[in-house]
Coordinates of C-alpha atoms in Angstrom, one line a residue:
X1 CA -61.8 49.1 30.6
X2 CA -63.4 45.6 30.8
X3 CA -61.6 42.8 32.5
X4 CA -61.5 39.1 31.5
X5 CA -64.2 38.0 29.1
X6 CA -66.8 35.6 30.4
X7 CA -68.2 33.2 27.8
X8 CA -71.5 31.5 28.0
X9 CA -72.3 29.0 25.3
X10 CA -75.7 27.6 24.5
X11 CA -74.6 24.1 25.4
X12 CA -74.4 25.1 29.1
X13 CA -77.7 25.7 30.8
X14 CA -79.6 26.4 27.6
X15 CA -83.1 26.1 29.1
X16 CA -82.1 28.2 32.1
X17 CA -80.7 30.9 29.8
X18 CA -84.0 31.0 27.9
X19 CA -86.0 31.3 31.1
X20 CA -83.8 34.2 32.1
X21 CA -84.3 35.9 28.7
X22 CA -88.1 35.4 29.1
X23 CA -88.0 37.1 32.5
X24 CA -85.8 39.9 31.3
X25 CA -88.2 40.6 28.4
X26 CA -91.2 40.5 30.7
X27 CA -89.7 42.8 33.3
X28 CA -88.0 45.3 31.1
X29 CA -89.3 48.8 30.9
X30 CA -87.7 49.1 27.5
X31 CA -85.8 47.1 25.0
X32 CA -82.9 48.2 22.8
X33 CA -82.3 45.9 19.9
X34 CA -78.9 45.9 18.4
X35 CA -78.9 44.0 15.1
X36 CA -75.9 42.9 13.0
X37 CA -75.4 41.0 9.8
X38 CA -76.1 37.6 11.5
X39 CA -79.8 38.6 11.8
X40 CA -80.2 39.2 8.1
X41 CA -78.2 36.0 7.3
X42 CA -80.7 34.1 9.5
X43 CA -83.5 35.7 7.5
X44 CA -82.0 34.2 4.3
X45 CA -79.9 37.0 3.0
X46 CA -76.8 34.9 2.4
X47 CA -74.1 36.3 0.1
X48 CA -72.4 33.1 -1.1
X49 CA -73.2 29.5 -2.0
X50 CA -76.4 28.6 -3.8
X51 CA -78.0 32.0 -3.6
X52 CA -75.0 33.7 -5.1
X53 CA -74.9 31.1 -7.9
X54 CA -78.6 31.5 -8.6
X55 CA -78.3 35.3 -9.2
X56 CA -74.7 36.0 -10.0
X57 CA -73.2 33.0 -11.8
X58 CA -72.8 35.1 -15.0
X59 CA -70.8 37.7 -13.1
X60 CA -68.7 34.9 -11.4
X61 CA -67.9 33.4 -14.8
X62 CA -66.8 36.7 -16.3
X63 CA -65.0 38.4 -13.4
X64 CA -63.9 35.5 -11.2
X65 CA -65.3 36.5 -7.8
X66 CA -67.4 33.9 -6.0
X67 CA -69.6 35.8 -3.4
X68 CA -71.5 39.0 -3.4
X69 CA -69.3 40.6 -0.8
X70 CA -66.2 40.2 -3.0
X71 CA -68.2 41.5 -6.0
X72 CA -69.0 44.7 -4.1
X73 CA -65.3 45.5 -4.0
X74 CA -64.5 44.4 -7.5
X75 CA -63.0 47.1 -9.7
X76 CA -65.3 47.0 -12.7
X77 CA -63.8 48.5 -15.9
X78 CA -66.9 50.7 -16.6
X79 CA -69.8 52.4 -14.9
X80 CA -72.1 50.4 -17.1
X81 CA -70.8 47.1 -15.6
X82 CA -70.5 48.5 -12.1
X83 CA -74.2 49.4 -12.1
X84 CA -75.3 46.2 -13.7
X85 CA -73.8 44.4 -10.7
X86 CA -75.0 46.8 -8.1
X87 CA -78.5 47.2 -9.4
X88 CA -79.0 43.5 -9.3
X89 CA -77.4 43.3 -5.9
X90 CA -79.6 46.1 -4.5
X91 CA -82.8 44.6 -6.0
X92 CA -82.0 41.2 -4.5
X93 CA -80.9 42.4 -1.0
X94 CA -83.0 45.5 -0.5
X95 CA -86.2 45.1 -2.5
X96 CA -86.8 41.4 -2.4
X97 CA -88.6 39.8 0.6
X98 CA -86.7 37.7 3.2
X99 CA -86.9 34.0 2.9
X100 CA -87.5 33.4 6.6
X101 CA -89.8 35.5 8.9
X102 CA -87.0 36.3 11.4
X103 CA -87.8 40.0 11.5
X104 CA -91.5 39.5 11.8
X105 CA -90.9 37.2 14.8
X106 CA -88.7 39.8 16.4
X107 CA -91.5 42.4 16.0
X108 CA -93.9 40.1 17.8
X109 CA -91.4 39.9 20.6
X110 CA -91.4 43.6 21.3
X111 CA -95.0 44.5 20.5
X112 CA -96.3 46.5 23.3
X113 CA -92.9 47.3 24.6
X114 CA -91.1 50.6 24.5
X115 CA -88.3 49.6 22.1
X116 CA -85.7 51.1 19.8
X117 CA -83.5 49.5 17.2
X118 CA -79.9 50.3 16.2
X119 CA -78.5 48.3 13.3
X120 CA -75.5 48.1 11.1
X121 CA -77.6 46.3 8.5
X122 CA -78.5 48.3 5.4
X123 CA -81.2 46.1 3.9
X124 CA -84.3 47.9 5.3
X125 CA -85.7 44.6 6.7
X126 CA -87.0 46.2 9.9
X127 CA -89.3 48.5 8.1
X128 CA -90.4 45.8 5.7
X129 CA -91.4 43.7 8.7
X130 CA -93.5 46.5 10.1
X131 CA -91.3 48.1 12.7
X132 CA -92.0 51.8 13.4
X133 CA -89.5 53.7 11.4
X134 CA -89.3 56.4 14.1
X135 CA -87.8 53.7 16.3
X136 CA -85.0 52.7 13.9
X137 CA -81.5 54.0 13.5
X138 CA -79.7 52.6 10.4
X139 CA -76.2 53.6 11.5
X140 CA -74.4 52.5 8.4
X141 CA -76.7 53.6 5.6
X142 CA -79.3 52.1 3.3
X143 CA -79.0 50.2 0.0
X144 CA -82.2 52.0 -1.0
X145 CA -80.4 55.4 -1.0
X146 CA -77.9 56.9 -3.3
X147 CA -75.6 59.9 -2.6
X148 CA -73.0 61.9 -4.5
X149 CA -69.8 59.8 -4.6
X150 CA -67.8 62.8 -3.5
X151 CA -70.4 64.0 -1.0
X152 CA -70.6 67.5 -2.5
X153 CA -73.8 67.9 -0.5
X154 CA -75.5 66.2 2.4
X155 CA -78.6 64.7 0.7
X156 CA -79.6 61.2 -0.3
X157 CA -81.9 60.0 -3.0
X158 CA -84.3 57.0 -3.3
X159 CA -83.2 54.6 -5.9
X160 CA -85.9 52.0 -6.2
X161 CA -87.4 52.9 -9.6
X162 CA -84.1 53.3 -11.3
X163 CA -82.7 50.2 -9.8
X164 CA -85.5 48.1 -11.2
X165 CA -85.1 49.8 -14.6
X166 CA -81.4 49.0 -14.5
X167 CA -82.0 45.3 -13.8
X168 CA -84.7 45.1 -16.6
X169 CA -82.5 46.9 -19.1
X170 CA -79.1 45.3 -18.6
X171 CA -77.6 43.1 -21.3
X172 CA -74.2 41.4 -21.4
X173 CA -73.6 42.5 -17.8
X174 CA -74.0 46.2 -18.7
X175 CA -76.7 48.8 -18.2
X176 CA -77.4 51.4 -20.9
X177 CA -75.2 54.4 -20.4
X178 CA -78.2 56.7 -20.1
X179 CA -79.1 55.0 -16.8
X180 CA -75.8 55.8 -15.0
X181 CA -76.9 57.9 -12.0
X182 CA -75.1 61.2 -11.6
X183 CA -75.2 63.8 -8.9
X184 CA -77.7 66.5 -9.7
X185 CA -75.4 69.2 -8.3
X186 CA -71.9 68.4 -9.4
X187 CA -72.4 65.8 -12.1
X188 CA -70.1 63.2 -10.5
X189 CA -71.3 59.6 -10.4
X190 CA -73.6 58.6 -7.6
X191 CA -72.7 55.9 -5.1
X192 CA -74.5 53.8 -2.5
X193 CA -75.2 55.5 0.8
X194 CA -73.0 53.1 2.7
X195 CA -70.4 53.9 5.4
X196 CA -67.3 52.6 3.7
X197 CA -65.2 55.7 3.8
X198 CA -65.2 59.4 4.7
X199 CA -67.6 60.3 1.9
X200 CA -70.6 58.8 3.7
X201 CA -73.4 61.2 3.7
X202 CA -75.3 61.6 7.0
X203 CA -78.4 63.3 5.7
X204 CA -81.1 65.0 7.8
X205 CA -83.0 61.7 8.2
X206 CA -79.8 60.0 9.6
X207 CA -79.3 62.8 12.1
X208 CA -83.0 62.8 13.2
X209 CA -82.7 59.0 13.9
X210 CA -79.5 59.5 15.8
X211 CA -81.2 62.1 18.0
X212 CA -84.2 59.9 18.7
X213 CA -81.9 57.0 19.6
X214 CA -79.9 59.2 22.0
X215 CA -83.1 60.6 23.6
X216 CA -84.4 57.0 24.1
X217 CA -81.2 55.9 25.8
X218 CA -81.2 59.0 28.1
X219 CA -84.9 58.5 29.1
X220 CA -84.1 54.9 30.1
X221 CA -80.6 55.3 31.5
X222 CA -81.7 54.4 35.1
X223 CA -84.6 52.1 34.3
X224 CA -85.0 48.3 33.7
X225 CA -83.7 48.1 30.1
X226 CA -82.8 45.0 28.1
X227 CA -80.0 45.4 25.6
X228 CA -80.8 42.6 23.1
X229 CA -78.0 42.0 20.7
X230 CA -78.7 39.9 17.7
X231 CA -76.3 38.6 15.0
X232 CA -73.5 41.0 16.0
X233 CA -69.9 39.8 15.5
X234 CA -66.6 41.6 15.9
X235 CA -66.4 43.4 12.6
X236 CA -67.6 46.8 14.0
X237 CA -68.0 46.1 17.8
X238 CA -67.8 49.8 18.6
X239 CA -71.2 50.5 17.2
X240 CA -73.4 48.1 19.1
X241 CA -71.5 45.5 21.2
X242 CA -69.1 47.7 23.2
X243 CA -71.7 50.5 23.9
X244 CA -74.2 47.8 25.0
X245 CA -71.6 46.4 27.4
X246 CA -70.8 49.9 28.7
X247 CA -74.4 50.9 29.3
X248 CA -75.2 47.7 31.0
X249 CA -72.2 48.3 33.3
X250 CA -73.3 51.8 34.1
X251 CA -76.9 50.8 34.9
X252 CA -77.3 48.2 37.6
X253 CA -80.9 47.5 36.5
X254 CA -79.9 46.8 32.9
X255 CA -79.6 43.3 31.3
X256 CA -77.6 42.3 28.3
X257 CA -78.5 39.5 26.0
X258 CA -76.4 38.2 23.1
X259 CA -77.8 35.8 20.5
X260 CA -75.5 34.8 17.6
X261 CA -74.1 31.7 15.9
X262 CA -70.8 31.8 17.7
X263 CA -69.0 34.8 19.1
X264 CA -71.3 35.1 22.2
X265 CA -69.7 36.4 25.4
X266 CA -69.9 39.2 27.9
X267 CA -67.3 41.0 30.1
X268 CA -66.8 39.7 33.6
X269 CA -68.2 42.9 35.0
X270 CA -71.7 42.2 33.7
X271 CA -71.6 38.4 33.6
X272 CA -74.3 38.0 36.2
X273 CA -76.6 40.3 34.2
X274 CA -75.8 38.7 30.8
X275 CA -77.6 36.0 28.7
X276 CA -75.4 34.6 25.9
X277 CA -76.8 32.0 23.6
X278 CA -75.0 30.6 20.6
X279 CA -77.8 29.7 18.3
X280 CA -79.0 30.1 14.7
X281 CA -81.5 32.9 15.1
X282 CA -83.5 31.5 12.2
X283 CA -84.4 28.4 14.4
X284 CA -84.8 30.3 17.6
X285 CA -88.5 31.2 17.9
X286 CA -88.8 34.6 19.4
X287 CA -92.4 35.3 20.0
X288 CA -94.3 37.2 22.7
X289 CA -95.9 34.0 24.0
X290 CA -93.0 31.7 24.0
X291 CA -89.2 31.4 23.7
X292 CA -88.0 28.0 22.4
X293 CA -85.4 26.3 20.3

């Protein structure tokens, strides 16, 4: 158990914290990046406001929801309407480029380092930015994959071609019935490969990535390792935040860094080996040659 939480805001010793982060990066034998939704938000993948209105104002007018997240949980009356929404959503948030080069800057930061990434994001932006896919673990799934909605078998399917066809073919917020994806084995409707309930499919690729991540952590368990947490809140802290705290506690040579717009803190046990900065990651220039805000 962790004791009282120690909070370090960016308003206190900001320059000193940046200098500590620079040293931690330089001295680390390895870096584990833990990325949450805040990182993709910083890259421009916002789900409300102007971006929602630009791409989903017609859905908002008909169904009454006012952000993409709410739309994802809307009970559409037909599969044709469901897939009209989701195909547009997937094309926008999985196959469209990021507005800001946040992921590319992050790649510059770890070039030449022994690194691994665990992320709850499902938008594939690490690979789009050029990260080695053998060093990535998409814990919660991928918008670019479909699975059987009742998980009758443990396999996923690439959806890019059909998603684009759905978007091009939809009229009146419906796709043609012929495009509704169905499981090739049981005939049930397909669903996104997202960890939202017990039907989530962990396919062979998921298990291979999990093994690689576990092997990486074991190899560096007693070395100088930096756990770099980016854009992680308290929605699912058991995936990245709590394990990072635990592993930093267990390894006296480890450092923990947390960058997020709010919700930045570390347990008292690792306060002296923690760097917590409340910043908008979009404006925080993470490069191999400089760290500045």
